[in-house]
Amino acid sequence: MKDTKNIIAEALEVLKKGGVILYPTDTVWGLGCDATDPEAVEKIYRIKNRPDSKSLVLLASDLDMVARYVKEIPEMAVQLVEVNDRPMTIIYPDAIAAAAGEPADRHCLAHNVVAEDGTVGIRIPMMDFCVELVSRLGRPIVSTSANISGEPTPKKWSEISAAVKDAVDYTVDPSLESGATGQSSSIIKVGLDSTIQIIRK
């Protein structure tokens, strides 16, 4: 088994070059890329054979990182993050994103990770490996399940299809999957007025 620091360094090198990684998260195995790079995001849509009208969930290292990519964090979202004890994705209003056709800008999310209504789903992972990876990159990464669209979500490395494994630029050592719960996160949409809508429990 490789040292975790070396794995993170290798994954970062791929992410910075616009590559796609296959990695374990605090929920299930995911496909990831730099969420500010629209071309890298497009690669993930192609791998999953997924319509780009469907937005993608992102991972951020902490609320400070979230605050750089949304215009305002509702107070209710702060409270939810503070008391949360299981994987939770929050859908924030008013994402800060580049316009379609603009080059990658690390200060703006790629246009193709944001929903048509301007919202974006972001999770602060409950897994040290993911937190360190995102923190070291310095910007959010995509976290979408590692499956072809319409196929079952793989909970373990052994369940990921060969087509997905062959399509990525880097695969994180499967020994790190012990931190994954195998369960999808809850999804809660929070408005600027702190109203909440539970999308998935």
Short mmCIF file of C-alpha atoms in Angstrom, two decimals:
data_model
loop_
_atom_site.label_atom_id
_atom_site.label_comp_id
_atom_site.label_asym_id
_atom_site.label_seq_id
_atom_site.Cartn_x
_atom_site.Cartn_y
_atom_site.Cartn_z
CA MET A 1 0.00 0.00 0.00
CA LYS A 2 1.28 3.46 -0.90
CA ASP A 3 1.75 6.18 1.68
CA THR A 4 -1.31 8.46 1.85
CA LYS A 5 0.83 11.57 1.32
CA ASN A 6 2.22 10.12 -1.89
CA ILE A 7 -1.27 9.20 -3.09
CA ILE A 8 -2.49 12.74 -2.47
CA ALA A 9 0.54 14.20 -4.27
CA GLU A 10 -0.08 11.96 -7.30
CA ALA A 11 -3.80 12.77 -7.36
CA LEU A 12 -3.08 16.50 -7.11
CA GLU A 13 -0.72 16.35 -10.06
CA VAL A 14 -3.49 14.82 -12.19
CA LEU A 15 -6.16 17.25 -10.96
CA LYS A 16 -3.97 20.27 -11.71
CA LYS A 17 -3.46 19.05 -15.28
CA GLY A 18 -7.20 18.76 -15.92
CA GLY A 19 -7.39 15.02 -15.36
CA VAL A 20 -10.10 12.85 -13.83
CA ILE A 21 -9.48 10.72 -10.74
CA LEU A 22 -11.32 7.73 -9.32
CA TYR A 23 -11.34 7.99 -5.53
CA PRO A 24 -13.12 6.86 -2.35
CA THR A 25 -15.16 9.45 -0.48
CA ASP A 26 -17.00 9.45 2.83
CA THR A 27 -20.03 8.06 0.97
CA VAL A 28 -19.29 6.00 -2.16
CA TRP A 29 -16.54 5.82 -4.80
CA GLY A 30 -16.48 8.95 -6.91
CA LEU A 31 -15.20 10.49 -10.10
CA GLY A 32 -13.42 13.75 -9.41
CA CYS A 33 -11.79 16.68 -11.16
CA ASP A 34 -11.01 20.35 -10.54
CA ALA A 35 -14.46 21.96 -10.26
CA THR A 36 -13.15 25.21 -11.77
CA ASP A 37 -12.04 23.51 -15.02
CA PRO A 38 -14.94 23.14 -17.50
CA GLU A 39 -13.02 20.82 -19.82
CA ALA A 40 -12.20 18.44 -16.97
CA VAL A 41 -15.85 18.51 -15.89
CA GLU A 42 -16.90 17.67 -19.44
CA LYS A 43 -14.67 14.57 -19.30
CA ILE A 44 -16.68 13.33 -16.31
CA TYR A 45 -19.97 13.83 -18.13
CA ARG A 46 -18.56 11.80 -21.04
CA ILE A 47 -17.32 8.98 -18.79
CA LYS A 48 -20.71 8.74 -17.08
CA ASN A 49 -22.63 9.20 -20.34
CA ARG A 50 -24.66 11.72 -18.40
CA PRO A 51 -26.53 14.78 -19.76
CA ASP A 52 -24.73 17.97 -18.79
CA SER A 53 -28.09 19.46 -17.85
CA LYS A 54 -27.69 17.54 -14.58
CA SER A 55 -25.45 19.41 -12.15
CA LEU A 56 -22.72 17.75 -10.10
CA VAL A 57 -21.96 17.64 -6.37
CA LEU A 58 -18.69 19.21 -5.22
CA LEU A 59 -16.45 18.66 -2.22
CA ALA A 60 -15.02 21.61 -0.28
CA SER A 61 -12.56 21.39 2.60
CA ASP A 62 -14.48 23.76 4.88
CA LEU A 63 -17.02 26.61 4.95
CA ASP A 64 -14.30 29.14 4.17
CA MET A 65 -13.78 27.43 0.82
CA VAL A 66 -17.54 27.26 0.21
CA ALA A 67 -17.74 31.02 0.86
CA ARG A 68 -15.33 31.72 -2.00
CA TYR A 69 -17.65 30.07 -4.53
CA VAL A 70 -21.14 31.20 -3.49
CA LYS A 71 -22.28 34.80 -3.13
CA GLU A 72 -23.67 34.25 0.35
CA ILE A 73 -23.90 31.37 2.81
CA PRO A 74 -27.33 31.28 4.49
CA GLU A 75 -27.17 31.19 8.30
CA MET A 76 -29.15 27.94 8.30
CA ALA A 77 -26.44 26.30 6.19
CA VAL A 78 -23.81 27.26 8.77
CA GLN A 79 -25.93 25.75 11.53
CA LEU A 80 -26.49 22.54 9.58
CA VAL A 81 -22.75 22.10 8.98
CA GLU A 82 -21.95 22.73 12.65
CA VAL A 83 -24.37 20.10 14.01
CA ASN A 84 -24.12 17.56 11.21
CA ASP A 85 -22.79 14.09 12.10
CA ARG A 86 -23.23 12.25 8.78
CA PRO A 87 -22.43 12.99 5.12
CA MET A 88 -24.60 15.91 3.98
CA THR A 89 -24.70 17.85 0.73
CA ILE A 90 -26.09 21.38 0.91
CA ILE A 91 -27.49 23.04 -2.20
CA TYR A 92 -26.48 26.70 -2.01
CA PRO A 93 -28.08 29.56 -3.97
CA ASP A 94 -26.12 31.93 -6.21
CA ALA A 95 -22.97 30.03 -7.14
CA ILE A 96 -20.04 32.08 -8.42
CA ALA A 97 -19.38 30.55 -11.82
CA ALA A 98 -17.67 31.47 -15.06
CA ALA A 99 -19.84 31.89 -18.15
CA ALA A 100 -19.94 29.08 -20.71
CA GLY A 101 -17.06 29.40 -23.15
CA GLU A 102 -14.79 31.24 -20.74
CA PRO A 103 -11.43 29.65 -19.87
CA ALA A 104 -10.84 28.00 -16.51
CA ASP A 105 -10.58 30.46 -13.63
CA ARG A 106 -9.69 29.10 -10.20
CA HIS A 107 -11.75 31.88 -8.61
CA CYS A 108 -14.98 30.75 -10.31
CA LEU A 109 -16.69 27.38 -10.59
CA ALA A 110 -16.97 25.86 -14.05
CA HIS A 111 -20.34 26.69 -15.61
CA ASN A 112 -21.11 22.99 -16.07
CA VAL A 113 -21.13 22.12 -12.35
CA VAL A 114 -23.86 24.65 -11.61
CA ALA A 115 -27.59 23.96 -12.00
CA GLU A 116 -29.72 26.01 -14.39
CA ASP A 117 -31.17 27.95 -11.45
CA GLY A 118 -27.69 29.03 -10.33
CA THR A 119 -27.50 26.68 -7.35
CA VAL A 120 -24.65 24.32 -6.53
CA GLY A 121 -24.46 21.27 -4.27
CA ILE A 122 -21.42 21.17 -1.98
CA ARG A 123 -20.42 18.71 0.74
CA ILE A 124 -17.69 19.06 3.34
CA PRO A 125 -16.50 15.44 3.54
CA MET A 126 -16.20 13.53 6.79
CA MET A 127 -13.05 11.73 5.65
CA ASP A 128 -9.53 13.00 6.29
CA PHE A 129 -8.19 11.88 2.91
CA CYS A 130 -10.81 13.89 1.00
CA VAL A 131 -10.45 16.97 3.20
CA GLU A 132 -6.68 17.01 2.75
CA LEU A 133 -6.92 16.42 -1.00
CA VAL A 134 -9.33 19.32 -1.51
CA SER A 135 -7.46 21.56 0.91
CA ARG A 136 -4.16 20.94 -0.87
CA LEU A 137 -5.72 21.66 -4.27
CA GLY A 138 -7.12 24.89 -2.85
CA ARG A 139 -10.46 24.70 -4.65
CA PRO A 140 -13.45 22.35 -4.81
CA ILE A 141 -13.41 19.06 -6.65
CA VAL A 142 -16.27 17.23 -8.31
CA SER A 143 -17.68 14.23 -6.46
CA THR A 144 -20.10 12.21 -8.55
CA SER A 145 -20.70 8.48 -8.21
CA ALA A 146 -18.30 6.29 -10.21
CA ASN A 147 -20.82 4.66 -12.51
CA ILE A 148 -22.27 4.99 -15.98
CA SER A 149 -25.50 6.99 -15.74
CA GLY A 150 -28.43 4.71 -15.02
CA GLU A 151 -26.32 1.87 -13.62
CA PRO A 152 -26.15 1.01 -9.88
CA THR A 153 -23.95 3.19 -7.70
CA PRO A 154 -20.79 1.26 -6.71
CA LYS A 155 -20.37 1.15 -2.95
CA LYS A 156 -17.03 -0.67 -3.13
CA TRP A 157 -14.04 -0.73 -5.46
CA SER A 158 -14.95 -4.22 -6.62
CA GLU A 159 -18.32 -2.96 -7.90
CA ILE A 160 -16.90 -0.29 -10.23
CA SER A 161 -17.19 -1.22 -13.91
CA ALA A 162 -14.09 -1.80 -16.02
CA ALA A 163 -15.32 0.89 -18.42
CA VAL A 164 -15.11 3.52 -15.68
CA LYS A 165 -11.78 2.27 -14.31
CA ASP A 166 -10.24 2.38 -17.79
CA ALA A 167 -11.53 5.88 -18.55
CA VAL A 168 -9.92 7.80 -15.69
CA ASP A 169 -6.44 9.31 -15.51
CA TYR A 170 -5.63 8.17 -11.97
CA THR A 171 -7.05 5.72 -9.45
CA VAL A 172 -6.56 6.22 -5.72
CA ASP A 173 -5.34 3.11 -3.87
CA PRO A 174 -8.44 1.02 -3.04
CA SER A 175 -7.09 0.41 0.47
CA LEU A 176 -8.33 3.89 1.40
CA GLU A 177 -11.97 2.96 0.81
CA SER A 178 -12.35 1.89 4.46
CA GLY A 179 -13.47 5.45 5.24
CA ALA A 180 -16.46 5.23 2.91
CA THR A 181 -19.89 4.50 4.38
CA GLY A 182 -21.32 3.04 1.17
CA GLN A 183 -24.36 5.28 1.64
CA SER A 184 -25.22 8.34 -0.43
CA SER A 185 -25.30 11.65 1.44
CA SER A 186 -28.42 13.47 2.49
CA ILE A 187 -29.22 16.48 0.29
CA ILE A 188 -30.69 19.68 1.73
CA LYS A 189 -31.51 22.79 -0.29
CA VAL A 190 -31.14 26.01 1.68
CA GLY A 191 -32.52 29.39 0.59
CA LEU A 192 -31.04 32.79 1.36
CA ASP A 193 -33.92 33.27 3.80
CA SER A 194 -32.76 30.03 5.51
CA THR A 195 -35.78 28.03 4.35
CA ILE A 196 -34.85 24.40 3.84
CA GLN A 197 -36.05 21.68 1.52
CA ILE A 198 -35.00 18.08 2.11
CA ILE A 199 -34.20 16.58 -1.30
CA ARG A 200 -32.84 13.27 0.02
CA LYS A 201 -32.79 12.04 3.62
#
